[in-house]
Tab-separated table of C-alpha atoms in Angstrom:
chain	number	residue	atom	x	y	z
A	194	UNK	CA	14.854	-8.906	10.196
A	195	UNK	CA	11.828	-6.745	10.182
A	196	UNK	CA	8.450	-8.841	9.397
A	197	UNK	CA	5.066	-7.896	9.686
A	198	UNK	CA	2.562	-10.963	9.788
A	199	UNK	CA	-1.364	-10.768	9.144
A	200	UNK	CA	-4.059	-13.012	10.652
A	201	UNK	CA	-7.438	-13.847	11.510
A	202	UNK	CA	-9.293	-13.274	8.003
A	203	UNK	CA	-12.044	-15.320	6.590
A	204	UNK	CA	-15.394	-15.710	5.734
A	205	UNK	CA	-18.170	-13.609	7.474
A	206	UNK	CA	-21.749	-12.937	7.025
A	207	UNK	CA	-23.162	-9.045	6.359
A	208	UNK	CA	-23.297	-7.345	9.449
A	209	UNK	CA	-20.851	-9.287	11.763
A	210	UNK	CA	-17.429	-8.850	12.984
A	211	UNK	CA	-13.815	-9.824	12.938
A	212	UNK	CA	-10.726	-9.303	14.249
A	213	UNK	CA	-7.267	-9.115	12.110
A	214	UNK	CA	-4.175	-9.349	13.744
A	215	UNK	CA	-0.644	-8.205	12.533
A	216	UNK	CA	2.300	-9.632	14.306
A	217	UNK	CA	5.926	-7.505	14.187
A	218	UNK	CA	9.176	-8.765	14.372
A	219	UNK	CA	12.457	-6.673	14.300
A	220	UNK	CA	10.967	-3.329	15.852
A	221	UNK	CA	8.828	-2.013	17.805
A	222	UNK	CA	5.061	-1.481	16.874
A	223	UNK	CA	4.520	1.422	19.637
A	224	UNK	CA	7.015	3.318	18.402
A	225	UNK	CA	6.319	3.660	15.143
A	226	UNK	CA	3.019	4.951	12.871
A	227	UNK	CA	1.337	1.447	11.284
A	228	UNK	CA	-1.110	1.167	8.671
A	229	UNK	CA	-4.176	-0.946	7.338
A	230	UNK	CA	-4.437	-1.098	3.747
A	231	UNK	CA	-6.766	-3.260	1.983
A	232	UNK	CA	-7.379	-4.661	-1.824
A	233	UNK	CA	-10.234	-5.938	-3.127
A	234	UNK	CA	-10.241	-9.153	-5.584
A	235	UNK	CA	-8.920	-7.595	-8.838
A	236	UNK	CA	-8.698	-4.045	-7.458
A	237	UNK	CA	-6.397	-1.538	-6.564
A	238	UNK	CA	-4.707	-0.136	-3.196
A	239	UNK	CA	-6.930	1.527	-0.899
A	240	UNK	CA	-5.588	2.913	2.688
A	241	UNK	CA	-8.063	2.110	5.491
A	242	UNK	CA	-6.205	3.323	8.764
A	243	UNK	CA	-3.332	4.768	10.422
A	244	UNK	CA	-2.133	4.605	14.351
A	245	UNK	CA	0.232	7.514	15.381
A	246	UNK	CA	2.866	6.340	18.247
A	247	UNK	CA	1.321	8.399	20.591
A	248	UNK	CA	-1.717	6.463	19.813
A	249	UNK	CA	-3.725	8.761	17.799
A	250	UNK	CA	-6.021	7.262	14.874
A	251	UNK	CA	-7.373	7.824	12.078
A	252	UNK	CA	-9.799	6.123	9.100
A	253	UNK	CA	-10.668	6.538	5.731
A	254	UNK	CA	-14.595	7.596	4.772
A	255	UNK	CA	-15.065	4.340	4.196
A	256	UNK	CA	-14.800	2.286	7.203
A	257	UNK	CA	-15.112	5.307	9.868
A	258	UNK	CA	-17.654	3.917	12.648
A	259	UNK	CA	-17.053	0.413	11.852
A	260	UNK	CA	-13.778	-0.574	11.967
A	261	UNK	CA	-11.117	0.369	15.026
A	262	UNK	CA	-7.221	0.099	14.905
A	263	UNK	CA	-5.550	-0.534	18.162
A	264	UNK	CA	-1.986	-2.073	19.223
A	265	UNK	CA	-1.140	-4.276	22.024
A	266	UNK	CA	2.329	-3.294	22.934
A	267	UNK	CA	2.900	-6.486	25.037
A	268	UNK	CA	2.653	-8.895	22.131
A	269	UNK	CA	3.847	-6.368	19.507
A	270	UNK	CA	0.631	-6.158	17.701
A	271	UNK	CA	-1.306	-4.507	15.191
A	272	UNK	CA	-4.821	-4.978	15.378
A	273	UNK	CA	-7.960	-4.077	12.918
A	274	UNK	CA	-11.723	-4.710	14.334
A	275	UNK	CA	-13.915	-5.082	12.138
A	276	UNK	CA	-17.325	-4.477	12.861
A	277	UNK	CA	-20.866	-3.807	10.593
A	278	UNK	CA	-19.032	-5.461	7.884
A	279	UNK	CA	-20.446	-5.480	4.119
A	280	UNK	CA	-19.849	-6.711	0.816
A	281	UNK	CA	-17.916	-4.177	0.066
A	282	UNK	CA	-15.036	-4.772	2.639
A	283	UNK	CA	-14.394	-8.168	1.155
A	284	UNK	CA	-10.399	-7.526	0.116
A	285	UNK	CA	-6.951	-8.319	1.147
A	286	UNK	CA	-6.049	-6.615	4.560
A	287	UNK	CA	-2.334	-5.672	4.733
A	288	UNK	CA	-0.512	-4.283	7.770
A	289	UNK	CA	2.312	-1.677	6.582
A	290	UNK	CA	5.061	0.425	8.836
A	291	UNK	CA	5.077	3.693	8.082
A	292	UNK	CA	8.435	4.837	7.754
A	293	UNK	CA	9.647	7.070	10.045
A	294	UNK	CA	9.595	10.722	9.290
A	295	UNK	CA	6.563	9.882	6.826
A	296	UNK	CA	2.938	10.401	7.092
A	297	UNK	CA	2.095	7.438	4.848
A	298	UNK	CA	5.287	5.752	3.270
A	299	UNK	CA	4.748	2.398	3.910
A	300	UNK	CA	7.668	-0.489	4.321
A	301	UNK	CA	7.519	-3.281	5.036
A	302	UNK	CA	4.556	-4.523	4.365
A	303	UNK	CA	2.692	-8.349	5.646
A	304	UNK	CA	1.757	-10.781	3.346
A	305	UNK	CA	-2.029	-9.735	4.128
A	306	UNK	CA	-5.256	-11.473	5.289
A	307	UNK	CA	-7.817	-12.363	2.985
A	308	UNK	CA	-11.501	-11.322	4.238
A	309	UNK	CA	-14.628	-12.453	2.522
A	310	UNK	CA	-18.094	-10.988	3.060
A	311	UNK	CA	-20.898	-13.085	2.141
A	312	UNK	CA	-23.943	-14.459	3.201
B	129	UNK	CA	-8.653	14.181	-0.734
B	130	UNK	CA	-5.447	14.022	-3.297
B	131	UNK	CA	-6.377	11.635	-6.562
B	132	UNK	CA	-3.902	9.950	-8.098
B	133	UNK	CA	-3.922	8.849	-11.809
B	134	UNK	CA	-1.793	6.668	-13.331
B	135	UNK	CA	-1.399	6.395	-17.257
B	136	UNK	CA	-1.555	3.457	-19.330
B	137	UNK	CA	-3.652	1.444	-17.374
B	138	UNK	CA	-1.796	-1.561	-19.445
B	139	UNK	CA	1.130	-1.178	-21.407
B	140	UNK	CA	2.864	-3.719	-23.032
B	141	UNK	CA	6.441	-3.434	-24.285
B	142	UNK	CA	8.941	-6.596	-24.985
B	143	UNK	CA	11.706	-7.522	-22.514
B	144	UNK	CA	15.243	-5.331	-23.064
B	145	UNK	CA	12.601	-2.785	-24.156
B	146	UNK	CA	12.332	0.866	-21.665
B	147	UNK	CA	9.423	1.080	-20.078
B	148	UNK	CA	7.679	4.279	-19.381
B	149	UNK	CA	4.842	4.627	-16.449
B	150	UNK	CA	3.141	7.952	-15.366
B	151	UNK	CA	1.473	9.572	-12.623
B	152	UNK	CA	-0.041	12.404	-12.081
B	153	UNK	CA	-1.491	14.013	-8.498
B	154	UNK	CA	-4.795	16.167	-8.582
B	155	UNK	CA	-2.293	18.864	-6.438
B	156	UNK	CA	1.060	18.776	-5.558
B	157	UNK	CA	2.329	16.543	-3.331
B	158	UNK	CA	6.030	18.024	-3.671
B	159	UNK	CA	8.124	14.945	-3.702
B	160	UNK	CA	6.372	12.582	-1.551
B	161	UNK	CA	5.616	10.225	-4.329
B	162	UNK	CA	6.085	6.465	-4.064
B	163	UNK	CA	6.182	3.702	-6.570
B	164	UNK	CA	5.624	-0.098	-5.397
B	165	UNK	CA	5.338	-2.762	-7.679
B	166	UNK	CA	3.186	-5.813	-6.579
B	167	UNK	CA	3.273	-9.625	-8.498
B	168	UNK	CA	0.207	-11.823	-8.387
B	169	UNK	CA	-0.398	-13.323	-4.711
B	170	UNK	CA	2.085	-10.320	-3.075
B	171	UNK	CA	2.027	-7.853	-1.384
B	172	UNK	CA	2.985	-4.831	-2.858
B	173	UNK	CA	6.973	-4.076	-2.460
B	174	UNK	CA	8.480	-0.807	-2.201
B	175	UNK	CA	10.793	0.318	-5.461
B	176	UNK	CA	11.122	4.570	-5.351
B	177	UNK	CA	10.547	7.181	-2.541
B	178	UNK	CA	10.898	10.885	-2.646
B	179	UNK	CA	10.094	10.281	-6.117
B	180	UNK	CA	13.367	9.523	-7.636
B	181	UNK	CA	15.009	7.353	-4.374
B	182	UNK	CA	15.364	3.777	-5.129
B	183	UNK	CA	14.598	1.880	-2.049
B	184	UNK	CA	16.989	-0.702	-0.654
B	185	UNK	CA	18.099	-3.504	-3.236
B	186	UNK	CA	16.085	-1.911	-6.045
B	187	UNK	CA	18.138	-2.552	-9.700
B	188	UNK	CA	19.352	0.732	-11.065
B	189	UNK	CA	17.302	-0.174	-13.798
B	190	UNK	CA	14.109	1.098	-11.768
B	191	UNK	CA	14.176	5.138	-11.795
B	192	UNK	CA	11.820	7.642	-10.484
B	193	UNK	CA	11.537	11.754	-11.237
B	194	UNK	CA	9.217	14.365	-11.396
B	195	UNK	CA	7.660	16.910	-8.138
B	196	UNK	CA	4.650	18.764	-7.743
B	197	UNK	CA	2.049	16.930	-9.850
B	198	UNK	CA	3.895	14.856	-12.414
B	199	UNK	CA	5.717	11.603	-11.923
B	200	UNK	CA	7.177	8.810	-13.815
B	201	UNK	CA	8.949	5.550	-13.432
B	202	UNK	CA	11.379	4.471	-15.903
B	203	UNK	CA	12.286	0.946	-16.412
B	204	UNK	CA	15.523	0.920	-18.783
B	205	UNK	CA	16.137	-2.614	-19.760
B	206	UNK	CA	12.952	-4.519	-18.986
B	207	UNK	CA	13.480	-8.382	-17.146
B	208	UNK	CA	11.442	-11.405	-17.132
B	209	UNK	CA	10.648	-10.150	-13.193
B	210	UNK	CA	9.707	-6.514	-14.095
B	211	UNK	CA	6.333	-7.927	-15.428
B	212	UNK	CA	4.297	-6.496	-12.702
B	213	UNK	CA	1.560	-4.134	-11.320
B	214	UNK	CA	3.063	-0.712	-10.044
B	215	UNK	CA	1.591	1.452	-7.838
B	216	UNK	CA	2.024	5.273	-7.577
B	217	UNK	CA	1.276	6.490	-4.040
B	218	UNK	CA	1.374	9.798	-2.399
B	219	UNK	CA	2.466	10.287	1.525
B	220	UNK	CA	1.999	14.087	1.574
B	221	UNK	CA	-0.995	13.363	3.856
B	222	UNK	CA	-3.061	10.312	3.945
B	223	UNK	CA	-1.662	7.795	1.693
B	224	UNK	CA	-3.853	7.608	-1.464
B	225	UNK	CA	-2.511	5.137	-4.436
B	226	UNK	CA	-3.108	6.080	-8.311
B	227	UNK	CA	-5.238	3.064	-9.567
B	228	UNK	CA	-2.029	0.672	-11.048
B	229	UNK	CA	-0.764	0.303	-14.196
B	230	UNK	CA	-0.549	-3.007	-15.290
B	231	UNK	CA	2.979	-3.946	-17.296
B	232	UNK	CA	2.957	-6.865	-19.601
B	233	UNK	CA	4.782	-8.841	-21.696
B	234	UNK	CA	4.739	-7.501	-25.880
C-alpha cells in the first residue's frame, strides 16, 4: 500500500526553525517528483515545493530563501526545513506524490503536520 | 502564475439533489485540471484528473468536463458523504488550487 506519513510540526517562535519529515511506504521517494503543500487554519490549498527525481527543486514566492526540500533516499524520506519562519507559515504541511508523467498531480497525499508560529 | 477561481464559494443543495461546481483558469491549462475533495481534519483526496478522469474508487456519481479555461464537477445524486470542500487544481505547471468551494447540506 502506498502511504505517505508527515512529522515533526509544532509550535515555534518568529524567526526559528523546524524540520518536517514525510515518511513513504509502497514506492520509492527518489524516483518519483514529491511535493509540499500547506493550508492555513480555515484556508485554502497553497503549493510550497516540488523535488524532481533527479533532484532538482523548486519553491513558491513565498517561502523561497527560507525553506529547503531535500530527500534522504536511505530512509525513504521527504524532508521540508524550515527556516526564518513567520506568522504567516502557521498551516497544515502535507507531503503529496506527484504522479508520474505530471508536473503537479498530486496522489497520495499524508495526513499532514500541523505547524504553529507564535511567540 | 495561473489563478484559479472557483464559483460558488458555498452552495447548498439537499441530498439526491445534482450538484454543480465550477472552475475557471486565468489561461488554459488544456486538460490538466484536477478536482480533490477534502472533509474536516483530512487531507484532501483525489476525485477527477485530466478533467473528466475519475480517479481510482471514485462513484460514477462524481464527473468532471471542460478544457482550456472552463471546468466543472458534477455531482448527480448527492450522499450524506459528498458534503465536502472541493478543490480545483491545475498541473499544467506549478500546481496552483482555485480557492474551494464549500458544499453543504440545503
Amino acid at each position: 500500500e502506498v502511504q505517505l506519513v508527515e512529522s515533526g510540526g509544532g509550535l515555534v517562535q518568529p524567526g526559528g526553525s523546524l524540520r518536517l519529515s514525510c515518511a513513504a511506504s509502497g514506492f520509492t521517494v527518489s524516483s518519483n517528483y514529491m511535493s509540499w503543500v500547506r493550508q492555513a487554519p480555515g484556508k485554502g490549498l497553497e503549493w510550497v515545493s516540488v523535488i524532481y527525481s533527479g533532484g532538482s527543486t523548486y519553491y513558491a514566492d513565498s517561502v523561497k530563501g527560507r525553506f529547503t526540500i531535500s530527500r534522504d533516499n536511505s530512509k525513504n524520506t521527504l524532508y521540508l526545513q524550515m527556516n526564518s519562519l513567520r506568522a504567516e507559515d502557521t498551516a497544515v504541511y502535507y507531503c503529496a506524490r506527484v504522479v508520474a508523467g505530471t508536473l503537479g498531480l498530486l496522489d497520495p497525499w499524508g495526513q499532514g503536520t500541523l505547524v504553529t508560529v507564535s511567540s | 502564475e495561473i489563478v484559479m477561481t472557483q464559483s460558488p464559494a458555498t452552495l447548498s443543495v439537499s441530498p439526491g439533489e445534482r450538484a454543480t461546481l465550477s472552475c475557471r483558469a486565468s489561461q488554459s491549462v488544456s486538460s490538466n485540471l484536477a478536482w480533490y475533495q477534502q472533509k474536516p481534519g483530512q487531507a484532501p483526496r483525489l476525485l477527477i484528473y485530466g478533467a473528466s478522469t475519475r480517479a481510482t474508487g471514485i462513484p460514477a456519481r462524481f464527473s468532471g468536463s471542460g478544457s482550456g479555461t472552463e471546468f466543472t464537477l458534477t455531482i448527480s445524486s448527492l450522499q450524506s458523504e459528498d458534503f465536502a470542500v472541493y478543490y480545483c487544481q491545475q498541473y499544467n505547471n506549478w500546481p496552483f488550487f482555485g480557492q474551494g468551494t464549500k458544499l453543504e447540506i440545503k
